[in-house]
CSV table of C-alpha atoms and ligand atoms in Angstrom, one decimal:
chain,number,residue,atom,x,y,z
H,1236,UNK,CA,-12.9,10.4,7.4
H,1237,UNK,CA,-11.8,7.8,4.1
H,1238,UNK,CA,-12.5,8.2,0.1
H,1239,UNK,CA,-13.4,3.7,0.3
H,1240,UNK,CA,-14.2,1.4,-2.4
H,1241,UNK,CA,-14.3,-1.6,-1.1
H,1242,UNK,CA,-14.1,-3.5,2.2
H,1243,UNK,CA,-13.0,-7.0,2.6
H,1244,UNK,CA,-14.1,-8.5,6.2
H,1245,UNK,CA,-11.0,-11.6,6.1
H,1246,UNK,CA,-7.6,-12.2,4.5
H,1247,UNK,CA,-4.6,-14.1,5.8
H,1248,UNK,CA,-2.6,-12.9,3.4
H,1249,UNK,CA,-2.5,-9.5,3.1
H,1250,UNK,CA,-0.9,-9.0,6.7
H,1251,UNK,CA,1.7,-11.5,7.1
H,1252,UNK,CA,0.7,-14.1,10.6
H,1253,UNK,CA,-2.7,-11.5,11.1
H,1254,UNK,CA,-6.4,-12.5,10.4
H,1255,UNK,CA,-7.3,-9.2,9.0
H,1256,UNK,CA,-9.7,-7.2,6.9
H,1257,UNK,CA,-8.8,-5.0,4.2
H,1258,UNK,CA,-9.8,-1.7,3.9
H,1259,UNK,CA,-9.7,-0.5,0.0
H,1260,UNK,CA,-8.6,2.7,-0.1
H,1261,UNK,CA,-10.4,5.0,-3.4
H,1262,UNK,CA,-7.8,7.2,-6.4
H,1263,UNK,CA,-4.2,7.2,-6.4
H,1264,UNK,CA,-1.9,10.3,-9.2
H,1265,UNK,CA,0.4,7.2,-10.1
H,1266,UNK,CA,-0.3,4.7,-13.8
H,1267,UNK,CA,1.3,2.3,-14.0
H,1268,UNK,CA,0.7,-0.5,-16.9
H,1269,UNK,CA,0.2,-3.2,-14.4
H,1270,UNK,CA,-1.6,-1.6,-11.5
H,1271,UNK,CA,-4.3,-4.9,-10.0
H,1272,UNK,CA,-6.4,-2.4,-9.0
H,1273,UNK,CA,-7.4,-0.5,-11.1
H,1274,UNK,CA,-10.8,0.5,-10.2
H,1275,UNK,CA,-9.7,1.9,-7.2
H,1276,UNK,CA,-8.4,4.9,-8.9
H,1277,UNK,CA,-10.1,7.7,-10.2
H,1278,UNK,CA,-11.1,9.9,-7.6
H,1279,UNK,CA,-13.7,11.6,-8.7
H,1280,UNK,CA,-15.9,8.4,-7.2
H,1281,UNK,CA,-18.2,8.3,-4.4
H,1282,UNK,CA,-16.3,6.9,-1.5
H,1283,UNK,CA,-19.0,2.9,-1.5
H,1284,UNK,CA,-18.2,2.9,2.0
H,1285,UNK,CA,-19.6,5.4,5.4
H,1286,UNK,CA,-16.7,5.8,8.3
H,1287,UNK,CA,-19.6,4.8,10.6
H,1288,UNK,CA,-20.2,1.3,9.2
H,1289,UNK,CA,-16.7,0.7,8.8
H,1290,UNK,CA,-15.6,1.2,13.0
H,1291,UNK,CA,-19.5,-0.5,12.8
H,1292,UNK,CA,-18.4,-3.6,11.5
H,1293,UNK,CA,-14.8,-3.1,13.5
H,1294,UNK,CA,-16.3,-3.1,16.2
H,1295,UNK,CA,-18.0,-6.9,15.6
H,1296,UNK,CA,-14.7,-7.6,15.2
H,1297,UNK,CA,-13.0,-6.9,17.9
H,1298,UNK,CA,-11.0,-10.3,18.9
H,1299,UNK,CA,-11.9,-12.1,16.1
H,1300,UNK,CA,-9.8,-9.9,13.9
H,1301,UNK,CA,-5.7,-9.5,14.8
H,1302,UNK,CA,-5.5,-6.1,12.7
H,1303,UNK,CA,-6.3,-4.3,9.8
H,1304,UNK,CA,-4.7,-3.2,6.8
H,1305,UNK,CA,-5.9,0.1,5.2
H,1306,UNK,CA,-4.7,-0.9,0.7
H,1307,UNK,CA,-6.0,0.5,-2.4
H,1308,UNK,CA,-5.8,2.5,-5.1
H,1309,UNK,CA,-3.1,4.9,-2.5
H,1310,UNK,CA,-4.3,5.0,1.4
H,1311,UNK,CA,-1.5,7.8,1.8
H,1312,UNK,CA,-3.7,10.2,-0.8
H,1313,UNK,CA,-6.2,10.3,2.0
H,1314,UNK,CA,-5.3,12.9,4.0
H,1315,UNK,CA,-7.5,11.5,7.8
H,1316,UNK,CA,-5.3,8.8,7.4
H,1317,UNK,CA,-3.8,9.2,10.3
H,1318,UNK,CA,-7.5,9.8,12.1
H,1319,UNK,CA,-8.7,6.4,10.8
H,1320,UNK,CA,-5.6,4.9,12.1
H,1321,UNK,CA,-5.9,5.9,15.1
H,1322,UNK,CA,-9.2,5.7,15.6
H,1323,UNK,CA,-9.2,1.5,14.5
H,1324,UNK,CA,-5.7,1.3,16.5
H,1325,UNK,CA,-8.0,2.2,19.4
H,1326,UNK,CA,-10.4,-0.5,19.2
H,1327,UNK,CA,-7.3,-3.1,19.5
H,1328,UNK,CA,-6.4,-3.6,16.2
H,1329,UNK,CA,-3.1,-3.8,14.5
H,1330,UNK,CA,-1.8,-2.1,11.2
H,1331,UNK,CA,-0.7,-2.6,7.9
H,1332,UNK,CA,-0.7,-0.5,5.6
H,1333,UNK,CA,-0.1,-1.5,1.5
H,1334,UNK,CA,1.5,1.5,-0.7
H,1335,UNK,CA,4.3,2.7,-3.0
H,1336,UNK,CA,5.2,5.5,-0.6
H,1337,UNK,CA,3.8,8.0,-3.1
H,1338,UNK,CA,3.7,10.9,-0.6
H,1339,UNK,CA,6.8,10.7,1.7
H,1340,UNK,CA,5.5,13.5,4.0
H,1341,UNK,CA,2.1,11.8,4.8
H,1342,UNK,CA,3.8,8.5,5.2
H,1343,UNK,CA,5.7,10.4,8.1
H,1344,UNK,CA,2.4,10.8,9.8
H,1345,UNK,CA,1.1,7.2,9.7
H,1346,UNK,CA,3.9,5.5,10.8
H,1347,UNK,CA,4.1,6.1,14.9
H,1348,UNK,CA,0.4,3.8,13.9
H,1349,UNK,CA,1.4,1.3,11.6
H,1350,UNK,CA,2.8,-2.1,12.5
H,1351,UNK,CA,3.7,-3.5,9.0
H,1352,UNK,CA,3.9,-2.3,5.7
H,1353,UNK,CA,4.4,-3.5,2.3
H,1354,UNK,CA,6.3,-1.3,-0.1
H,1355,UNK,CA,5.8,-1.6,-3.4
H,1356,UNK,CA,9.7,-0.6,-4.6
H,1357,UNK,CA,9.0,-0.7,-8.2
H,1358,UNK,CA,12.2,-0.4,-10.0
H,1359,UNK,CA,15.8,1.7,-9.7
H,1360,UNK,CA,14.4,4.6,-9.1
H,1361,UNK,CA,16.5,6.5,-12.4
H,1362,UNK,CA,13.8,4.1,-13.9
H,1363,UNK,CA,10.4,4.8,-12.3
H,1364,UNK,CA,8.9,6.5,-15.0
H,1365,UNK,CA,9.1,3.7,-17.2
H,1366,UNK,CA,6.7,2.2,-15.3
H,1367,UNK,CA,4.5,5.6,-13.1
H,1368,UNK,CA,4.4,7.5,-16.3
H,1369,UNK,CA,5.1,10.6,-13.6
H,1370,UNK,CA,9.3,12.3,-13.7
H,1371,UNK,CA,10.2,12.8,-10.2
H,1372,UNK,CA,7.9,9.0,-8.3
H,1373,UNK,CA,11.5,7.4,-8.1
H,1374,UNK,CA,12.6,9.7,-5.4
H,1375,UNK,CA,9.4,9.3,-3.7
H,1376,UNK,CA,9.0,6.4,-3.3
H,1377,UNK,CA,13.5,6.2,-2.4
H,1378,UNK,CA,12.5,9.0,0.5
H,1379,UNK,CA,9.4,7.1,1.5
H,1380,UNK,CA,11.7,3.4,2.0
H,1381,UNK,CA,13.9,5.7,3.6
H,1382,UNK,CA,11.7,6.8,6.4
H,1383,UNK,CA,10.6,2.7,6.6
H,1384,UNK,CA,13.9,1.7,6.9
H,1385,UNK,CA,14.2,4.1,9.7
H,1386,UNK,CA,11.0,3.9,11.6
H,1387,UNK,CA,12.7,1.1,13.9
H,1388,UNK,CA,9.4,0.2,15.6
H,1389,UNK,CA,7.8,-1.3,11.8
H,1390,UNK,CA,7.9,-4.6,10.6
H,1391,UNK,CA,7.7,-4.2,6.1
H,1392,UNK,CA,7.5,-6.0,3.0
H,1393,UNK,CA,9.4,-4.6,0.1
H,1394,UNK,CA,7.8,-5.5,-3.2
H,1395,UNK,CA,8.7,-5.4,-6.7
H,1396,UNK,CA,5.9,-6.6,-9.4
H,1397,UNK,CA,7.5,-7.8,-12.5
H,1398,UNK,CA,6.5,-6.3,-15.8
H,1399,UNK,CA,9.3,-8.1,-18.4
H,1400,UNK,CA,8.0,-5.6,-20.6
H,1401,UNK,CA,9.5,-3.0,-18.8
H,1402,UNK,CA,12.0,-4.4,-16.0
H,1403,UNK,CA,15.2,-6.1,-17.6
H,1404,UNK,CA,17.1,-8.7,-15.4
H,1405,UNK,CA,20.4,-5.9,-15.7
H,1406,UNK,CA,17.4,-3.8,-14.1
H,1407,UNK,CA,15.8,-6.0,-11.2
H,1408,UNK,CA,19.9,-6.9,-10.3
H,1409,UNK,CA,20.6,-3.5,-10.0
H,1410,UNK,CA,17.2,-3.2,-7.6
H,1411,UNK,CA,18.3,-6.1,-5.7
H,1412,UNK,CA,21.3,-4.9,-5.1
H,1413,UNK,CA,20.3,-1.2,-4.2
H,1414,UNK,CA,17.4,-2.5,-1.8
H,1415,UNK,CA,21.0,-4.7,0.5
H,1416,UNK,CA,22.7,-2.0,0.6
H,1417,UNK,CA,19.8,0.2,2.2
H,1418,UNK,CA,19.4,-2.6,4.6
H,1419,UNK,CA,16.0,-3.7,3.5
H,1420,UNK,CA,15.7,-7.2,4.9
H,1421,UNK,CA,12.3,-8.7,3.2
H,1422,UNK,CA,12.7,-7.8,-0.8
H,1423,UNK,CA,9.9,-10.4,-2.3
H,1424,UNK,CA,9.0,-10.7,-6.1
H,1425,UNK,CA,6.0,-10.6,-7.8
H,1426,UNK,CA,4.8,-12.1,-10.4
H,1427,UNK,CA,3.0,-9.3,-13.0
H,1428,UNK,CA,-0.8,-9.8,-14.4
H,1429,UNK,CA,-2.5,-7.3,-16.9
H,1430,UNK,CA,-6.0,-6.2,-16.6
H,1431,UNK,CA,-7.1,-6.9,-19.7
H,1432,UNK,CA,-9.6,-4.1,-21.6
H,1433,UNK,CA,-13.0,-4.6,-19.6
H,1434,UNK,CA,-10.2,-3.6,-16.5
H,1435,UNK,CA,-10.3,-7.3,-14.7
H,1436,UNK,CA,-7.5,-9.8,-14.5
K,2915,LIG,S1,1.2,3.2,-7.1
K,2915,LIG,FE1,0.0,0.8,-7.3
K,2915,LIG,S2,-2.5,1.6,-6.7
K,2915,LIG,FE2,-1.1,2.9,-8.0
K,2915,LIG,S3,-1.0,3.2,-10.3
K,2915,LIG,FE3,1.0,2.2,-9.2
K,2915,LIG,S4,-0.8,0.2,-8.7
K,2915,LIG,FE4,-1.6,0.9,-9.3
């Protein structure tokens, strides 16, 4: 069902106000220098977990956990994400999604099943390539933000990781103003932690 790189059985911080498990989806096509999970970027590795194992794990946690977080990597890269979310929701769990909004069309498909989204908005949209290494990535993020803000049943947090070597004070101020103009109610700045040469923090 999903190509997974790992599972955290219990978190109280990844889905605000909820006790949740986290499923880490494998693979991301962007190349942010500060990526927090560089070991999850490759797509040419086998899933570390079978979907049947995940569902058995979750069935045993019904009544103990409030929700399940789909994180990564980039969960939207998984073509069967809507199906996976529906299966998890059918067990009674709330659904959270951590995404950089790389594929707006896929975000639109999963929003009906999602209760909360942590959306990374990495920079003013015109400056995205500085962070992701990919031209056009800012357009994708902007489209995803628009979809999220129009999904009125979904709670959210917009997160910006601040690497001072890539984003200056003026960039952050410009971004904060443009997000406020879009109607964003919750924008959080995160400190950048870069991996060392071994990929560890
Ligand atoms: S979008 Fe997220 S997962 Fe992908 S490279 Fe950037 S920080 Fe890592």
